[in-house]
Short mmCIF file of C-alpha atoms in Angstrom, two decimals:
data_model
loop_
_atom_site.label_atom_id
_atom_site.label_comp_id
_atom_site.label_asym_id
_atom_site.label_seq_id
_atom_site.Cartn_x
_atom_site.Cartn_y
_atom_site.Cartn_z
CA LYS Y 19 73.11 144.64 92.98
CA GLN Y 20 76.01 144.55 90.56
CA GLU Y 21 76.52 147.77 88.62
CA VAL Y 22 78.73 147.72 85.52
CA THR Y 23 80.04 150.92 83.95
CA GLN Y 24 81.88 151.40 80.69
CA ILE Y 25 83.88 154.49 79.83
CA PRO Y 26 84.02 156.10 77.34
CA ALA Y 27 80.56 155.70 75.81
CA ALA Y 28 81.99 156.41 72.38
CA LEU Y 29 85.47 156.45 70.90
CA SER Y 30 86.79 157.38 67.47
CA VAL Y 31 90.38 156.55 66.45
CA PRO Y 32 92.40 156.49 63.22
CA GLU Y 33 93.25 153.13 61.74
CA GLY Y 34 96.38 151.54 63.19
CA GLU Y 35 96.10 153.01 66.66
CA ASN Y 36 96.19 150.91 69.78
CA LEU Y 37 93.31 151.57 72.16
CA VAL Y 38 91.94 150.63 75.56
CA LEU Y 39 88.32 150.22 76.60
CA ASN Y 40 87.43 150.33 80.27
CA CYS Y 41 84.92 148.37 82.34
CA SER Y 42 84.29 148.75 86.07
CA PHE Y 43 82.03 146.74 88.37
CA THR Y 44 80.89 147.34 91.93
CA ASP Y 45 80.76 143.80 93.36
CA SER Y 46 84.10 141.99 93.20
CA ALA Y 47 82.50 138.59 93.95
CA ILE Y 48 82.32 137.61 90.30
CA TYR Y 49 82.68 134.20 88.69
CA ASN Y 50 84.08 135.56 85.45
CA LEU Y 51 84.08 138.63 83.27
CA GLN Y 52 83.29 138.56 79.58
CA TRP Y 53 83.80 140.95 76.69
CA PHE Y 54 81.40 140.99 73.74
CA ARG Y 55 81.15 142.74 70.42
CA GLN Y 56 77.85 143.91 68.95
CA ASP Y 57 77.46 144.98 65.34
CA PRO Y 58 74.47 147.14 64.35
CA GLY Y 59 71.25 145.15 64.16
CA LYS Y 60 72.94 142.01 65.43
CA GLY Y 61 73.30 140.05 68.62
CA LEU Y 62 76.39 139.87 70.79
CA THR Y 63 79.48 137.87 69.87
CA SER Y 64 81.70 136.63 72.68
CA LEU Y 65 85.30 137.88 72.40
CA LEU Y 66 87.08 136.96 75.60
CA LEU Y 67 86.23 135.35 78.92
CA ILE Y 68 88.41 135.84 82.01
CA GLN Y 69 87.86 133.54 84.97
CA SER Y 70 87.94 135.24 88.37
CA SER Y 71 91.25 133.52 89.15
CA GLN Y 72 92.91 134.83 85.98
CA ARG Y 73 94.56 138.18 85.31
CA GLU Y 74 94.30 138.31 81.53
CA GLN Y 75 93.27 136.58 78.33
CA THR Y 76 94.49 137.11 74.79
CA SER Y 77 92.98 136.38 71.41
CA GLY Y 78 94.79 137.70 68.37
CA ARG Y 79 94.97 141.50 68.58
CA LEU Y 80 92.74 141.54 71.67
CA ASN Y 81 93.92 141.38 75.26
CA ALA Y 82 91.64 141.62 78.25
CA SER Y 83 92.82 142.13 81.81
CA LEU Y 84 91.02 141.72 85.11
CA ASP Y 85 91.70 143.27 88.49
CA LYS Y 86 89.00 141.88 90.76
CA SER Y 87 90.10 143.72 93.87
CA SER Y 88 89.69 147.11 92.21
CA GLY Y 89 86.63 146.05 90.21
CA ARG Y 90 88.16 146.84 86.84
CA SER Y 91 88.73 145.21 83.48
CA THR Y 92 90.26 146.58 80.31
CA LEU Y 93 90.09 145.47 76.70
CA TYR Y 94 93.17 146.35 74.68
CA ILE Y 95 92.90 146.35 70.89
CA ALA Y 96 96.18 146.51 69.01
CA ALA Y 97 96.62 147.98 65.55
CA SER Y 98 92.95 148.87 65.14
CA GLN Y 99 91.23 148.25 61.80
CA PRO Y 100 87.98 149.65 60.29
CA GLY Y 101 86.47 146.18 60.75
CA ASP Y 102 86.85 146.62 64.50
CA SER Y 103 84.15 149.31 64.43
CA ALA Y 104 81.33 148.06 66.65
CA THR Y 105 79.96 148.40 70.16
CA TYR Y 106 81.94 146.57 72.82
CA LEU Y 107 80.20 145.39 75.97
CA CYS Y 108 81.53 143.83 79.13
CA ALA Y 109 79.55 141.62 81.47
CA ALA Y 110 80.27 140.64 85.06
CA VAL Y 111 79.02 137.14 85.78
CA ASN Y 112 78.10 136.09 89.30
CA THR Y 113 78.22 132.61 90.84
CA GLY Y 114 74.55 132.12 89.93
CA ASN Y 115 75.50 132.52 86.26
CA GLN Y 116 73.65 135.82 85.95
CA PHE Y 117 75.22 138.34 83.58
CA TYR Y 118 75.32 142.06 84.37
CA PHE Y 119 76.12 144.12 81.30
CA GLY Y 120 77.56 147.57 80.90
CA THR Y 121 76.01 149.98 78.40
CA GLY Y 122 78.92 149.55 76.00
CA THR Y 123 81.54 151.62 74.20
CA SER Y 124 80.80 152.48 70.59
CA LEU Y 125 84.07 152.29 68.65
CA THR Y 126 84.66 153.85 65.25
CA VAL Y 127 87.96 153.19 63.48
CA ILE Y 128 88.56 155.74 60.73
CA PRO Y 129 90.38 154.50 57.61
CA ASN U 20 75.48 125.84 62.09
CA ALA U 21 72.43 127.76 63.36
CA GLY U 22 73.45 128.45 66.98
CA VAL U 23 70.68 130.53 68.59
CA THR U 24 67.66 131.37 66.44
CA GLN U 25 64.97 133.88 67.40
CA THR U 26 61.58 134.24 65.79
CA PRO U 27 60.10 136.56 64.77
CA LYS U 28 62.75 139.17 63.87
CA PHE U 29 60.31 142.09 63.89
CA ARG U 30 56.84 142.62 65.28
CA VAL U 31 54.45 145.50 65.87
CA LEU U 32 51.71 145.06 68.45
CA LYS U 33 48.90 147.16 69.79
CA THR U 34 48.63 147.84 73.51
CA GLY U 35 46.91 144.95 75.25
CA GLN U 36 47.72 142.32 72.64
CA SER U 37 49.64 139.19 73.58
CA MET U 38 52.42 137.36 71.80
CA THR U 39 55.15 134.78 72.26
CA LEU U 40 58.78 135.08 71.23
CA LEU U 41 60.53 131.84 70.42
CA CYS U 42 64.19 131.03 71.01
CA ALA U 43 65.77 127.82 69.77
CA GLN U 44 69.34 126.62 70.26
CA ASP U 45 71.04 123.61 68.71
CA MET U 46 74.14 123.45 70.94
CA ASN U 47 72.62 121.28 73.68
CA HIS U 48 73.14 124.12 76.18
CA GLU U 49 71.69 123.87 79.66
CA TYR U 50 71.31 127.58 80.35
CA MET U 51 69.08 129.93 78.40
CA TYR U 52 68.33 133.62 78.96
CA TRP U 53 66.02 136.38 77.78
CA TYR U 54 67.27 139.98 77.80
CA ARG U 55 65.89 143.30 76.67
CA GLN U 56 68.15 146.02 75.32
CA ASP U 57 67.13 149.65 75.57
CA PRO U 58 69.12 152.77 74.62
CA GLY U 59 71.35 153.94 77.46
CA MET U 60 70.41 151.02 79.70
CA GLY U 61 72.38 148.11 78.32
CA LEU U 62 71.06 144.58 78.42
CA ARG U 63 68.81 143.65 81.30
CA LEU U 64 67.93 140.09 82.21
CA ILE U 65 64.21 139.29 82.12
CA HIS U 66 64.09 135.58 82.91
CA TYR U 67 66.47 132.68 82.64
CA SER U 68 66.51 128.89 82.83
CA VAL U 69 69.17 126.52 84.13
CA GLY U 70 67.62 123.44 82.56
CA GLU U 71 64.56 121.89 80.98
CA GLY U 72 61.46 122.52 83.05
CA THR U 73 63.04 125.26 85.19
CA THR U 74 62.75 129.04 85.03
CA ALA U 75 63.81 131.92 87.26
CA LYS U 76 63.26 135.66 87.41
CA GLY U 77 65.92 138.10 86.38
CA GLU U 78 66.23 141.81 86.92
CA VAL U 79 63.07 142.97 85.06
CA PRO U 80 60.54 140.09 85.01
CA ASP U 81 57.27 142.01 85.42
CA GLY U 82 54.88 141.73 82.49
CA TYR U 83 56.65 138.67 81.04
CA ASN U 84 56.30 134.92 81.43
CA VAL U 85 58.56 132.14 80.17
CA SER U 86 58.51 128.40 79.62
CA ARG U 87 61.20 125.80 78.95
CA LEU U 88 59.30 122.64 78.07
CA LYS U 89 62.09 121.37 75.83
CA LYS U 90 65.81 121.80 76.41
CA GLN U 91 66.36 123.45 73.06
CA ASN U 92 63.52 125.99 73.30
CA PHE U 93 62.90 128.97 75.57
CA LEU U 94 59.68 130.94 75.08
CA LEU U 95 59.03 134.51 76.23
CA GLY U 96 55.42 135.61 76.53
CA LEU U 97 53.86 139.03 76.82
CA GLU U 98 50.34 138.61 78.19
CA SER U 99 49.16 142.20 77.72
CA ALA U 100 51.67 144.29 75.82
CA ALA U 101 52.42 147.83 77.01
CA PRO U 102 54.34 150.62 75.22
CA SER U 103 57.05 150.34 77.91
CA GLN U 104 57.84 146.89 76.52
CA THR U 105 58.97 148.35 73.19
CA SER U 106 62.53 147.09 72.98
CA VAL U 107 64.94 144.73 71.30
CA TYR U 108 64.78 141.29 72.87
CA PHE U 109 67.76 138.96 72.84
CA CYS U 110 67.92 135.31 73.68
CA ALA U 111 71.18 133.67 74.75
CA SER U 112 72.39 130.24 75.78
CA SER U 113 75.46 128.81 77.48
CA ALA U 114 76.83 125.45 78.51
CA HIS U 115 76.60 124.13 82.06
CA ARG U 116 79.36 125.48 84.24
CA GLY U 117 80.17 121.98 85.44
CA THR U 118 81.74 121.07 82.11
CA GLY U 119 84.87 122.85 83.28
CA ARG U 120 85.23 124.69 80.01
CA ASN U 121 84.82 128.36 79.36
CA GLN U 122 81.12 129.04 78.94
CA PRO U 123 80.55 132.23 76.98
CA GLN U 124 77.04 133.14 76.12
CA HIS U 125 75.86 132.68 72.53
CA PHE U 126 73.30 135.24 71.36
CA GLY U 127 70.57 135.30 68.76
CA ASP U 128 70.17 138.27 66.41
CA GLY U 129 67.29 139.75 68.39
CA THR U 130 63.60 140.50 67.98
CA ARG U 131 62.63 144.13 67.47
CA LEU U 132 59.28 144.66 69.12
CA SER U 133 57.21 147.85 68.94
CA ILE U 134 54.09 148.35 71.04
CA LEU U 135 51.76 151.09 69.81
#
């Protein structure tokens, strides 16, 4: 069974800092890996999707990398802003289109 | 521009009562999912569907049933609610993988369910 771990569980940074969130998974036979953002009381919003054949994806200030062989993905956020404060979740997706989520990293960006 | 809509948003039940959660999507997606989210445990898949008329069990299916009679709707039923089913329930949908495009999941805003 796929196990997905996210470290740290919580992170607090001053505005403007660059930061990295980590995601690790135990089964490297994934179809893709996805990063989501969850605001309090809301559902998840998809941020980035990396296919298993890709190494990274970028969207604005966000960059996600994937190393399938080591079972790791990182989400890099450049020049953090208070509006980036949220919980970030990663999900490893298998070939049967089942999503296995980590427990998330709660990010607070201090103005 | 509704996306994925869940009803109701909140509900309080007594142990043993039954209820149905409704999920509707207007994106013509093939795949639909039901998750529960509990503190410290992340999202866990309850049931999912890869198309109209089909359903499959996820990681934590016991105590729940689902139906997908119409492509746009995915219903989650609790036959006899238990306090352990107190949780936030999320529905999601995604396009068929065969489209060749990226297929992120689109989520509803959740249903907060308390079982007393």
